[in-house]
Coordinates of N, CA and C in Angstrom, one line a residue:
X1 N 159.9 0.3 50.4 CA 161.0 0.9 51.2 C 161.9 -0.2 51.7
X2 N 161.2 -1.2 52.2 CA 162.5 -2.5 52.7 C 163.1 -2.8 51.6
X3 N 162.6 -2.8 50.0 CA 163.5 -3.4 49.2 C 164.9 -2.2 49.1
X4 N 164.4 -0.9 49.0 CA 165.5 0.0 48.9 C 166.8 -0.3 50.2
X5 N 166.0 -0.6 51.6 CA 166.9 -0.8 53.1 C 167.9 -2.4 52.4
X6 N 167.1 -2.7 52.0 CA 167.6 -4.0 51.4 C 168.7 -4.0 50.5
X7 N 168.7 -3.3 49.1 CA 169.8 -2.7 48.2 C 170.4 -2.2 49.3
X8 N 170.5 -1.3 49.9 CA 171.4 0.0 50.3 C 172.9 -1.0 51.2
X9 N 171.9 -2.2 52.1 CA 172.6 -2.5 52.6 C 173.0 -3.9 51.9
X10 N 173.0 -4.3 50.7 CA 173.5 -4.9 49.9 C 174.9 -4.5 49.5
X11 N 175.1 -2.8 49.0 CA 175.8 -1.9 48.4 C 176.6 -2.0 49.3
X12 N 176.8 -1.1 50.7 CA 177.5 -1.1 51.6 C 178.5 -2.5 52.0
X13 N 177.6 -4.0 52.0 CA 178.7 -4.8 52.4 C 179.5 -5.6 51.2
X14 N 179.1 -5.5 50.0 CA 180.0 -5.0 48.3 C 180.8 -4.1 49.0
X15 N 181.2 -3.2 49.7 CA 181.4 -2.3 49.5 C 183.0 -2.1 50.7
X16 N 182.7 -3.4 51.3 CA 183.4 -3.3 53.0 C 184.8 -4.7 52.6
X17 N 185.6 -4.4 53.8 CA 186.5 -5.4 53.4 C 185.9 -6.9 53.7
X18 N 185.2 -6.9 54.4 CA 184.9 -8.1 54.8 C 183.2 -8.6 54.0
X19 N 183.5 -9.4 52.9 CA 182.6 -9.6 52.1 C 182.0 -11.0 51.8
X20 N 182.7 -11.7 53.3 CA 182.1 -13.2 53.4 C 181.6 -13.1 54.6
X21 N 180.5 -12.6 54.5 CA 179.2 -12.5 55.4 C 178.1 -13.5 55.1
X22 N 178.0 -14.4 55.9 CA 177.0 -15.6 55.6 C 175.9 -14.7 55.5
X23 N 174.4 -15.4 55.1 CA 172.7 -15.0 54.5 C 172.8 -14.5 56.2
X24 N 172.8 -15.5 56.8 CA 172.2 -14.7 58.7 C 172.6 -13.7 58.8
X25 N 173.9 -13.2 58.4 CA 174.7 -11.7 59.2 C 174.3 -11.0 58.4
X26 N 174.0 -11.6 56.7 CA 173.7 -10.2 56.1 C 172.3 -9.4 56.2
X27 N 171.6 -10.7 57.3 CA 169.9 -10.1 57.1 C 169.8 -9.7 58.3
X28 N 170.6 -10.2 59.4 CA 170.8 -9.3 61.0 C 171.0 -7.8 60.5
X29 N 172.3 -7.8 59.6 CA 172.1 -6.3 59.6 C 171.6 -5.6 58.3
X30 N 170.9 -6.1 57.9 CA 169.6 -5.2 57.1 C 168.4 -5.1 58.3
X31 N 167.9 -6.0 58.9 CA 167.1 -5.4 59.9 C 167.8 -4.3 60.7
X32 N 168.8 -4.0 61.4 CA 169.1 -3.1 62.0 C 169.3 -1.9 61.0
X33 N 169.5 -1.7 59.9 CA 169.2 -0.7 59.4 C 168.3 -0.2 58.8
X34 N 167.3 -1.2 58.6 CA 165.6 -0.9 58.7 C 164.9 -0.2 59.6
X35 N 165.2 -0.8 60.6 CA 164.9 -0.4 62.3 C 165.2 0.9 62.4
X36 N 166.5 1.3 62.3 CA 167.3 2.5 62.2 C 166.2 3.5 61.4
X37 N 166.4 3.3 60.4 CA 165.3 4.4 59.3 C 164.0 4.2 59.6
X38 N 163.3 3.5 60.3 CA 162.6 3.9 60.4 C 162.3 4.2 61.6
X39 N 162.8 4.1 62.7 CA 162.2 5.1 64.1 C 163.1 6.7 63.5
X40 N 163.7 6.6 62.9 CA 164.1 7.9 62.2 C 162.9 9.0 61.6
X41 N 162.7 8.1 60.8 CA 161.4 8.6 59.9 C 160.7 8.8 60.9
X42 N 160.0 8.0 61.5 CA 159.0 8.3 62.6 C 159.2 9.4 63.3
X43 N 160.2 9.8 64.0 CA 160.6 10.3 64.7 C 160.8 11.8 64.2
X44 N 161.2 12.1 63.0 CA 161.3 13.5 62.1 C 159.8 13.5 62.0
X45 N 158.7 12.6 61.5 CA 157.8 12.9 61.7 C 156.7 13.7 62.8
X46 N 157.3 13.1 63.7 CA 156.2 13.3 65.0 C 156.7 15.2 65.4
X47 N 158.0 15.1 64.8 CA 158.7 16.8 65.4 C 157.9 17.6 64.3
X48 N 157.8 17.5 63.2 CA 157.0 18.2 62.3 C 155.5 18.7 62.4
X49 N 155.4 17.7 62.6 CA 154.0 17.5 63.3 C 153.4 18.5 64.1
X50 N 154.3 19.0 65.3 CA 153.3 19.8 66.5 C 152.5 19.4 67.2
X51 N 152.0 20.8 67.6 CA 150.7 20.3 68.2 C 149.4 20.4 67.4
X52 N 148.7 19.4 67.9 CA 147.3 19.6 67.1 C 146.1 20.6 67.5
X53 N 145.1 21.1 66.8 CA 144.0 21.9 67.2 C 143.8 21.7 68.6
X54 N 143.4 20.5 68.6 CA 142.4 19.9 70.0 C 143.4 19.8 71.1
X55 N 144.5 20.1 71.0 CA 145.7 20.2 71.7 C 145.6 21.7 72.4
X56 N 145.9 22.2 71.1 CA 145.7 23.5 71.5 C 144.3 24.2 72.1
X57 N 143.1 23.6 71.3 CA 142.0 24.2 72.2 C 142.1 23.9 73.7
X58 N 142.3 22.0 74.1 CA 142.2 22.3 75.4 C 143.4 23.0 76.3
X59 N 144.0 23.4 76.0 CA 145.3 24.5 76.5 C 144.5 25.7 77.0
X60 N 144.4 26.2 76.0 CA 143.3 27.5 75.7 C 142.3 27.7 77.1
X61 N 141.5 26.1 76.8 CA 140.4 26.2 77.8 C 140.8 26.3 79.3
X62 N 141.7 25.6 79.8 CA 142.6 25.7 80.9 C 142.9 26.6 81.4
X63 N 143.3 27.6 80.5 CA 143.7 28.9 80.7 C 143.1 30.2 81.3
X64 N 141.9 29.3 80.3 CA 140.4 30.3 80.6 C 139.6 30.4 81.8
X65 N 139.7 28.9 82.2 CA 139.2 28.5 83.8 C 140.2 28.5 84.6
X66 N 141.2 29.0 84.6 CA 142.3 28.9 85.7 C 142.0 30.6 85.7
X67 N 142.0 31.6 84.5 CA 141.7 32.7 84.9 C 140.7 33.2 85.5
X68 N 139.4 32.7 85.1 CA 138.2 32.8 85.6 C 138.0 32.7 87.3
X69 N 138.7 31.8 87.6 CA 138.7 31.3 88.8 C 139.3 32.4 89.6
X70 N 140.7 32.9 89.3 CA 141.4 34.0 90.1 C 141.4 35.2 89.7
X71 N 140.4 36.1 88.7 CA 140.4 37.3 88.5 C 139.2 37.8 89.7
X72 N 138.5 37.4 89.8 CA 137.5 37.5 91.1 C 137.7 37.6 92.1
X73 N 138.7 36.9 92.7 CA 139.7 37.1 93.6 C 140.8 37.8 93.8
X74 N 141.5 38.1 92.3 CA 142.4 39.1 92.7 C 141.9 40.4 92.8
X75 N 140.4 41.0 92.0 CA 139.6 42.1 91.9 C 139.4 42.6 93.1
X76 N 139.0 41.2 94.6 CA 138.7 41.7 95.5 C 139.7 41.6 96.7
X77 N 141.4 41.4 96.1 CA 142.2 42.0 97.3 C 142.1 43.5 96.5
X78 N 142.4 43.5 95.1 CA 142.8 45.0 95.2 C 141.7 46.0 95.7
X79 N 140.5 46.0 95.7 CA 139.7 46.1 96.1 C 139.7 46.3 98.0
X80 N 140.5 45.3 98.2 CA 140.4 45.7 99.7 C 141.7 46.5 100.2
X81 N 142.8 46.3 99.7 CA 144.0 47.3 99.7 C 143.7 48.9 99.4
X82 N 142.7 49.1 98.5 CA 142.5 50.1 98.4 C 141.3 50.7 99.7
X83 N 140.8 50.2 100.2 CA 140.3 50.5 101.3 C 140.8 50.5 102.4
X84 N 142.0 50.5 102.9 CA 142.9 50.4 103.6 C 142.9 52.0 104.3
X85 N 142.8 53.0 103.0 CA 143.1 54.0 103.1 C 141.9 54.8 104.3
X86 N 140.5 54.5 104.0 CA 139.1 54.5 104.3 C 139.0 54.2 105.9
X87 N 139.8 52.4 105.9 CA 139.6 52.2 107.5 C 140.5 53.1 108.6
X88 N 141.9 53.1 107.7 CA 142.7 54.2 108.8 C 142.6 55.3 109.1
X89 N 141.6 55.9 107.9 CA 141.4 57.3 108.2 C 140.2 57.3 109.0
X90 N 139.3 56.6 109.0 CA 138.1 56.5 110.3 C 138.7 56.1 111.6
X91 N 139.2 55.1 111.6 CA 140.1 55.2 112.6 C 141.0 56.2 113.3
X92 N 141.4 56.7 112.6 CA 142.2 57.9 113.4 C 141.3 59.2 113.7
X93 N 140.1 59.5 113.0 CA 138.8 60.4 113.5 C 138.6 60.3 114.5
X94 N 138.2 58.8 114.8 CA 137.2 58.2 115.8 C 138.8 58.4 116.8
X95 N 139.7 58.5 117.1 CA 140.7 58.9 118.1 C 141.0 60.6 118.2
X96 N 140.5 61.1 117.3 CA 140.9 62.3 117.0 C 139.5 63.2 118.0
X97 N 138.6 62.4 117.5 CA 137.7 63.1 118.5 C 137.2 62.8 119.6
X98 N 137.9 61.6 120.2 CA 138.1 61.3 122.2 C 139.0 62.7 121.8
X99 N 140.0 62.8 121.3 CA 140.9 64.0 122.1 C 140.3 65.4 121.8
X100 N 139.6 65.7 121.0 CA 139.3 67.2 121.1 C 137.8 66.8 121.8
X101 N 137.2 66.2 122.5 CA 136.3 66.0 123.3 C 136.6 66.4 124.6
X102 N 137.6 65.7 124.5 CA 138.2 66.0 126.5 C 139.1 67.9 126.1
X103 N 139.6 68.0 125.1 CA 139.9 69.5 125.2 C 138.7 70.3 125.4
X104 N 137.7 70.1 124.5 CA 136.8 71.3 124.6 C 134.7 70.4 125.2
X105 N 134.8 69.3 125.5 CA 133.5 69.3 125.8 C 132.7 68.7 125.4
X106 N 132.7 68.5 124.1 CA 132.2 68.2 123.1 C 132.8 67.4 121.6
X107 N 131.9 66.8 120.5 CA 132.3 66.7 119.3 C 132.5 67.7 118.7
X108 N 133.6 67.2 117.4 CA 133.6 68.5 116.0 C 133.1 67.9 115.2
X109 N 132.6 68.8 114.3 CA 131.2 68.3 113.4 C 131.8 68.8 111.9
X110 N 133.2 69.1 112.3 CA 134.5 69.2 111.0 C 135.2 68.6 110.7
X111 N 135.9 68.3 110.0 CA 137.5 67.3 109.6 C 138.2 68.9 110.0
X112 N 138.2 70.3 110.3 CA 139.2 71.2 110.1 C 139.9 71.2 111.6
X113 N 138.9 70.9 112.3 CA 139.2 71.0 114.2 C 140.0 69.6 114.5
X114 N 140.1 68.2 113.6 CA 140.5 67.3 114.0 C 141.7 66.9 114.1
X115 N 142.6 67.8 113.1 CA 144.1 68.0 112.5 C 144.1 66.4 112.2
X116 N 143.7 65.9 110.8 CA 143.9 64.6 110.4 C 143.9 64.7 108.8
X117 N 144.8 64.4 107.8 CA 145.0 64.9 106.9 C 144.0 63.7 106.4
X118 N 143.0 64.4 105.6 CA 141.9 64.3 104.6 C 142.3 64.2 103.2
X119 N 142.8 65.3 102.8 CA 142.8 65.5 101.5 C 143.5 64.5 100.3
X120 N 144.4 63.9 101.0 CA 145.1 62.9 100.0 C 145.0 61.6 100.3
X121 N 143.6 61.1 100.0 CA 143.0 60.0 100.2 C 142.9 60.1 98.7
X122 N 142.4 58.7 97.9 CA 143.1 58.7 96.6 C 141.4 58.2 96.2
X123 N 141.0 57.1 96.4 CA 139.7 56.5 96.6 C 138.6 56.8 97.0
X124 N 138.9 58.0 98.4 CA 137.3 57.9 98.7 C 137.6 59.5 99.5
X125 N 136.0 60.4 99.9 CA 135.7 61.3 100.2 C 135.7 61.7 101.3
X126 N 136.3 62.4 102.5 CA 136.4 61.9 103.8 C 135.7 63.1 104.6
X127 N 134.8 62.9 105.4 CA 133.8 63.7 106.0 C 133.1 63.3 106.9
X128 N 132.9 64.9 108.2 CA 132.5 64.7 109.4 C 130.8 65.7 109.4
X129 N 130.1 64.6 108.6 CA 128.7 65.2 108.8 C 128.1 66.0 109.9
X130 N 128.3 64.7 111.4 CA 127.7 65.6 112.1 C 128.7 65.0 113.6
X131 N 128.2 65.9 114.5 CA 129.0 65.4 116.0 C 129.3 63.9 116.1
X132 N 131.0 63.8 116.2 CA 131.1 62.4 116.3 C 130.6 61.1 115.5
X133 N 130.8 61.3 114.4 CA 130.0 60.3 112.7 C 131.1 60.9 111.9
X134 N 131.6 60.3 111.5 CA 132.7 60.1 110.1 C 132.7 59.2 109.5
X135 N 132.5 59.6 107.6 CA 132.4 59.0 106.6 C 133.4 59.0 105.9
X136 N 133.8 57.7 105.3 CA 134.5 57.6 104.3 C 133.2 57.2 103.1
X137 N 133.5 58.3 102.3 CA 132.7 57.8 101.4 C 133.3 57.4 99.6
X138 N 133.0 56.0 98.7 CA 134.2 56.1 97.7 C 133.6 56.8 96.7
X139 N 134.5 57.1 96.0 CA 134.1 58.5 94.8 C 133.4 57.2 93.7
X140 N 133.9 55.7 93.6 CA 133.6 55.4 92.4 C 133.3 53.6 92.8
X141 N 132.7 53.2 94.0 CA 132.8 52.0 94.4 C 132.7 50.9 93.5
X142 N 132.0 51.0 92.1 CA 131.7 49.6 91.8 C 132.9 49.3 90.9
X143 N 133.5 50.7 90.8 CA 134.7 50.6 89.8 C 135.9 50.3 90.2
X144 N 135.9 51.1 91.8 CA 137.6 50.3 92.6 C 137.2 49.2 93.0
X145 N 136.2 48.7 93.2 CA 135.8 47.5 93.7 C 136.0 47.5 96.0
X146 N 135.2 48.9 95.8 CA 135.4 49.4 97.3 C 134.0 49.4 98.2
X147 N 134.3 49.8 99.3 CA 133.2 50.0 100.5 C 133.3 51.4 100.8
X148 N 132.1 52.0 101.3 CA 132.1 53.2 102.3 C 132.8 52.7 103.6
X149 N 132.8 53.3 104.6 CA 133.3 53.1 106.1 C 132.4 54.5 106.4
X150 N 132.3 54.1 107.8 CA 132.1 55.3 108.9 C 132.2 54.4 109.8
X151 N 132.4 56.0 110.8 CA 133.2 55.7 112.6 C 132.0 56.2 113.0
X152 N 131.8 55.8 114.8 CA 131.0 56.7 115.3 C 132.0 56.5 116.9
X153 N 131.2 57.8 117.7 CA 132.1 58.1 119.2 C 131.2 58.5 119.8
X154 N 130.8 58.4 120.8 CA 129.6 58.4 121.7 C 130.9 58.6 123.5
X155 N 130.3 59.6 124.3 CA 130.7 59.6 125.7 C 129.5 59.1 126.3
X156 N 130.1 58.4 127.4 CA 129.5 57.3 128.7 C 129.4 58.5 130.0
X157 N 128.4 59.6 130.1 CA 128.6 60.1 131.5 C 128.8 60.4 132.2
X158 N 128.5 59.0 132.8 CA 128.3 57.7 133.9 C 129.5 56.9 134.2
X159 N 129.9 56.6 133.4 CA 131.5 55.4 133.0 C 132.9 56.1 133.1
X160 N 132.2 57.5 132.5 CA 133.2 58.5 131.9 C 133.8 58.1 131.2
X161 N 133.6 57.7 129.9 CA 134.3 56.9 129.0 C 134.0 56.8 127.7
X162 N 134.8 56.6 126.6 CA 134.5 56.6 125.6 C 134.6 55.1 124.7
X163 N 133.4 55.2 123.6 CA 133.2 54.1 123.3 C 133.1 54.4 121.6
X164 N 134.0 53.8 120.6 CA 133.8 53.9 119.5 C 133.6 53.1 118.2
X165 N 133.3 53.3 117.2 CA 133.2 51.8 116.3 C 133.3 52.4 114.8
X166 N 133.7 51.1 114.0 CA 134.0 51.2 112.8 C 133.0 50.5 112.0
X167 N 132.3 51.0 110.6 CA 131.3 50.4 110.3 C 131.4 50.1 108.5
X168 N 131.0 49.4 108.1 CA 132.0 49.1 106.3 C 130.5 48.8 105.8
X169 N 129.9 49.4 104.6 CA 128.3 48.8 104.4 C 128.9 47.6 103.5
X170 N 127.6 46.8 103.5 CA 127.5 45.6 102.9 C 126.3 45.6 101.9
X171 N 125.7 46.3 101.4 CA 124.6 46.6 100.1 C 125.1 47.1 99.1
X172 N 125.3 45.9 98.4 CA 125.8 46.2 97.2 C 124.3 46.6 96.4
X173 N 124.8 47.5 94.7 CA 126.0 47.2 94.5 C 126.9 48.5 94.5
X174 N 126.2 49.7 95.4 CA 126.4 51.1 94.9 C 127.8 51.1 96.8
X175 N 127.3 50.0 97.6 CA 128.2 50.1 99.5 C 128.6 51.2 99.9
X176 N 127.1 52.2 100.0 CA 127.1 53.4 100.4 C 126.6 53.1 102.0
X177 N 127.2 54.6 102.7 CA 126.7 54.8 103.7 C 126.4 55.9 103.6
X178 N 125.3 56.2 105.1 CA 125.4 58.0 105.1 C 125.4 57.9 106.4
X179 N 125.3 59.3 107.4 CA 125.3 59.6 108.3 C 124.5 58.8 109.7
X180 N 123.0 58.4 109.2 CA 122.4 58.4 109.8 C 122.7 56.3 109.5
X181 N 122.9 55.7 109.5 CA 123.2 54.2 108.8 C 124.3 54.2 110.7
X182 N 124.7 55.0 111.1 CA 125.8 54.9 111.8 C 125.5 55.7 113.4
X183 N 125.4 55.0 114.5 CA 125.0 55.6 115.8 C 126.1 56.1 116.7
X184 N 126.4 57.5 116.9 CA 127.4 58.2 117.6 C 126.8 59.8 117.8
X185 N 128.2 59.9 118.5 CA 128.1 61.0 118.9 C 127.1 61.5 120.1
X186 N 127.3 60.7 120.8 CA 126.2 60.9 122.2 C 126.9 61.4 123.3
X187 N 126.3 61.6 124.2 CA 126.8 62.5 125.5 C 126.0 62.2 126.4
X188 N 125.6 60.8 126.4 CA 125.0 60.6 128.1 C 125.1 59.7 128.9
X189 N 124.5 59.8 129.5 CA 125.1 58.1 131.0 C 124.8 57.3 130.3
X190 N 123.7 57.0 129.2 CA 123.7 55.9 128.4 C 124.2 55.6 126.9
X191 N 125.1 56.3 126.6 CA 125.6 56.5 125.5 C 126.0 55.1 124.6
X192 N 125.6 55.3 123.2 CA 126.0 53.9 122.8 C 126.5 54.4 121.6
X193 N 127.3 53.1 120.4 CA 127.5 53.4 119.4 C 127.2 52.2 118.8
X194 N 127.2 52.4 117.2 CA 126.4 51.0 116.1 C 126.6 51.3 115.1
X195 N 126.0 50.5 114.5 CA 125.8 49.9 113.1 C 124.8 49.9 113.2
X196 N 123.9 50.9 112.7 CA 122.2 50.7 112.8 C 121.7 49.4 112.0
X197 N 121.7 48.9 111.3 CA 121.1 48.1 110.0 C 122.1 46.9 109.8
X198 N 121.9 46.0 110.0 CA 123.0 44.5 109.9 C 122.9 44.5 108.3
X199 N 121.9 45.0 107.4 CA 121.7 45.1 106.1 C 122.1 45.7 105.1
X200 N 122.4 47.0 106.2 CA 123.6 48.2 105.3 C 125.2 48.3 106.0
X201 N 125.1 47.9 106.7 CA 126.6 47.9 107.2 C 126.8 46.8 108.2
X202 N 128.2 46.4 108.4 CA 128.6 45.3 109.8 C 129.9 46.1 110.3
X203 N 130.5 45.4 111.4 CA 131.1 46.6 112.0 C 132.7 46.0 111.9
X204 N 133.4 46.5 111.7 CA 134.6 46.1 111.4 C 135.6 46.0 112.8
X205 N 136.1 44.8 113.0 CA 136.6 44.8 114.3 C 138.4 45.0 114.2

């Protein structure tokens, strides 16, 4: 290859008006045209080239542990957005029945007496088992990646006063509740409400 860099630029200064170029200038610039062609060459090379396997595998792998890392995470906001629906609708129960309490006496042991729209909850089953206890229950938890909820409302007597709580199970992997997981609906001077079981539910503040 140098001998060809060598000819070419032999040819070229044959070739130029100025043809009394001493041995130094003529070999100054055959190196620089050596030089030339070959970061050339090199350089067309390396673009051809790409990337390599092991290039690409660890890309790949990056990919894999950067997803790994945040699919678990993002499973369990949507997972909690979707229960959004569960806490405000126990929440508004557990208010719904201080007010039909003081109208008539007592708890309703209905969602129909509480005037609190039920029905277009998307996620989960909404129901007033028994006096003052309201469940959100989800149709498909392990799949929305949800919780049950239940409320409870208990009257103070004594205090005259009403006391209520919100309760989310923590037993995986089915995070069901039922009725009795949840303490309300009382009516005496010592009236309390809970979270029976720190094992099936915690109380949502």
């Amino acid at each position: 290859m140098i001998g060809k860099v060598r000819g070419l630029g032999k040819l070229q200064l044959e070739g130029s008006q100025d043809i009394n170029l001493s041995p130094t200038q003529r070999k100054k610039i055959m190196n620089s045209n050596f030089k030339f062609k070959l970061l050339s060459h090199l350089t067309a090379k390396k673009e051809d080239k790409g990337f390599t396997l092991i290039e690409l595998l660890v890309v790949v792998i990056i990919i894999g542990v950067l997803a790994a890392i945040a699919l678990p995470n993002l499973l369990g906001q949507v997972g909690k957005a979707r229960e959004s629906e569960a806490k405000s609708t126990i929440g508004a129960l557990n208010r719904a029945q201080q007010g039909y309490f003081t109208e008539k006496g007592a708890f309703a042991t209905g969602t129909t007496n509480l005037e609190v729209p039920t029905s277009g909850t998307k996620y989960y089953s909404i129901t007033v088992p028994a006096a003052g206890i309201q469940l959100a229950n989800g149709t498909n938890n392990p799949k929305d990646g949800t919780r049950d909820y239940g409320g409870g409302v208990s009257y103070n007597t004594n205090s005259r006063s009403f006391s209520s709580i919100v309760c989310r199970a923590v037993s995986s992997p089915a995070y069901a509740l039922a009725a009795s997981d949840i303490t309300g609906g009382q009516i005496t001077s010592n009236a309390t409400v809970g979270c029976v079981s720190s094992t099936v539910s915690e109380e949502v503040k």
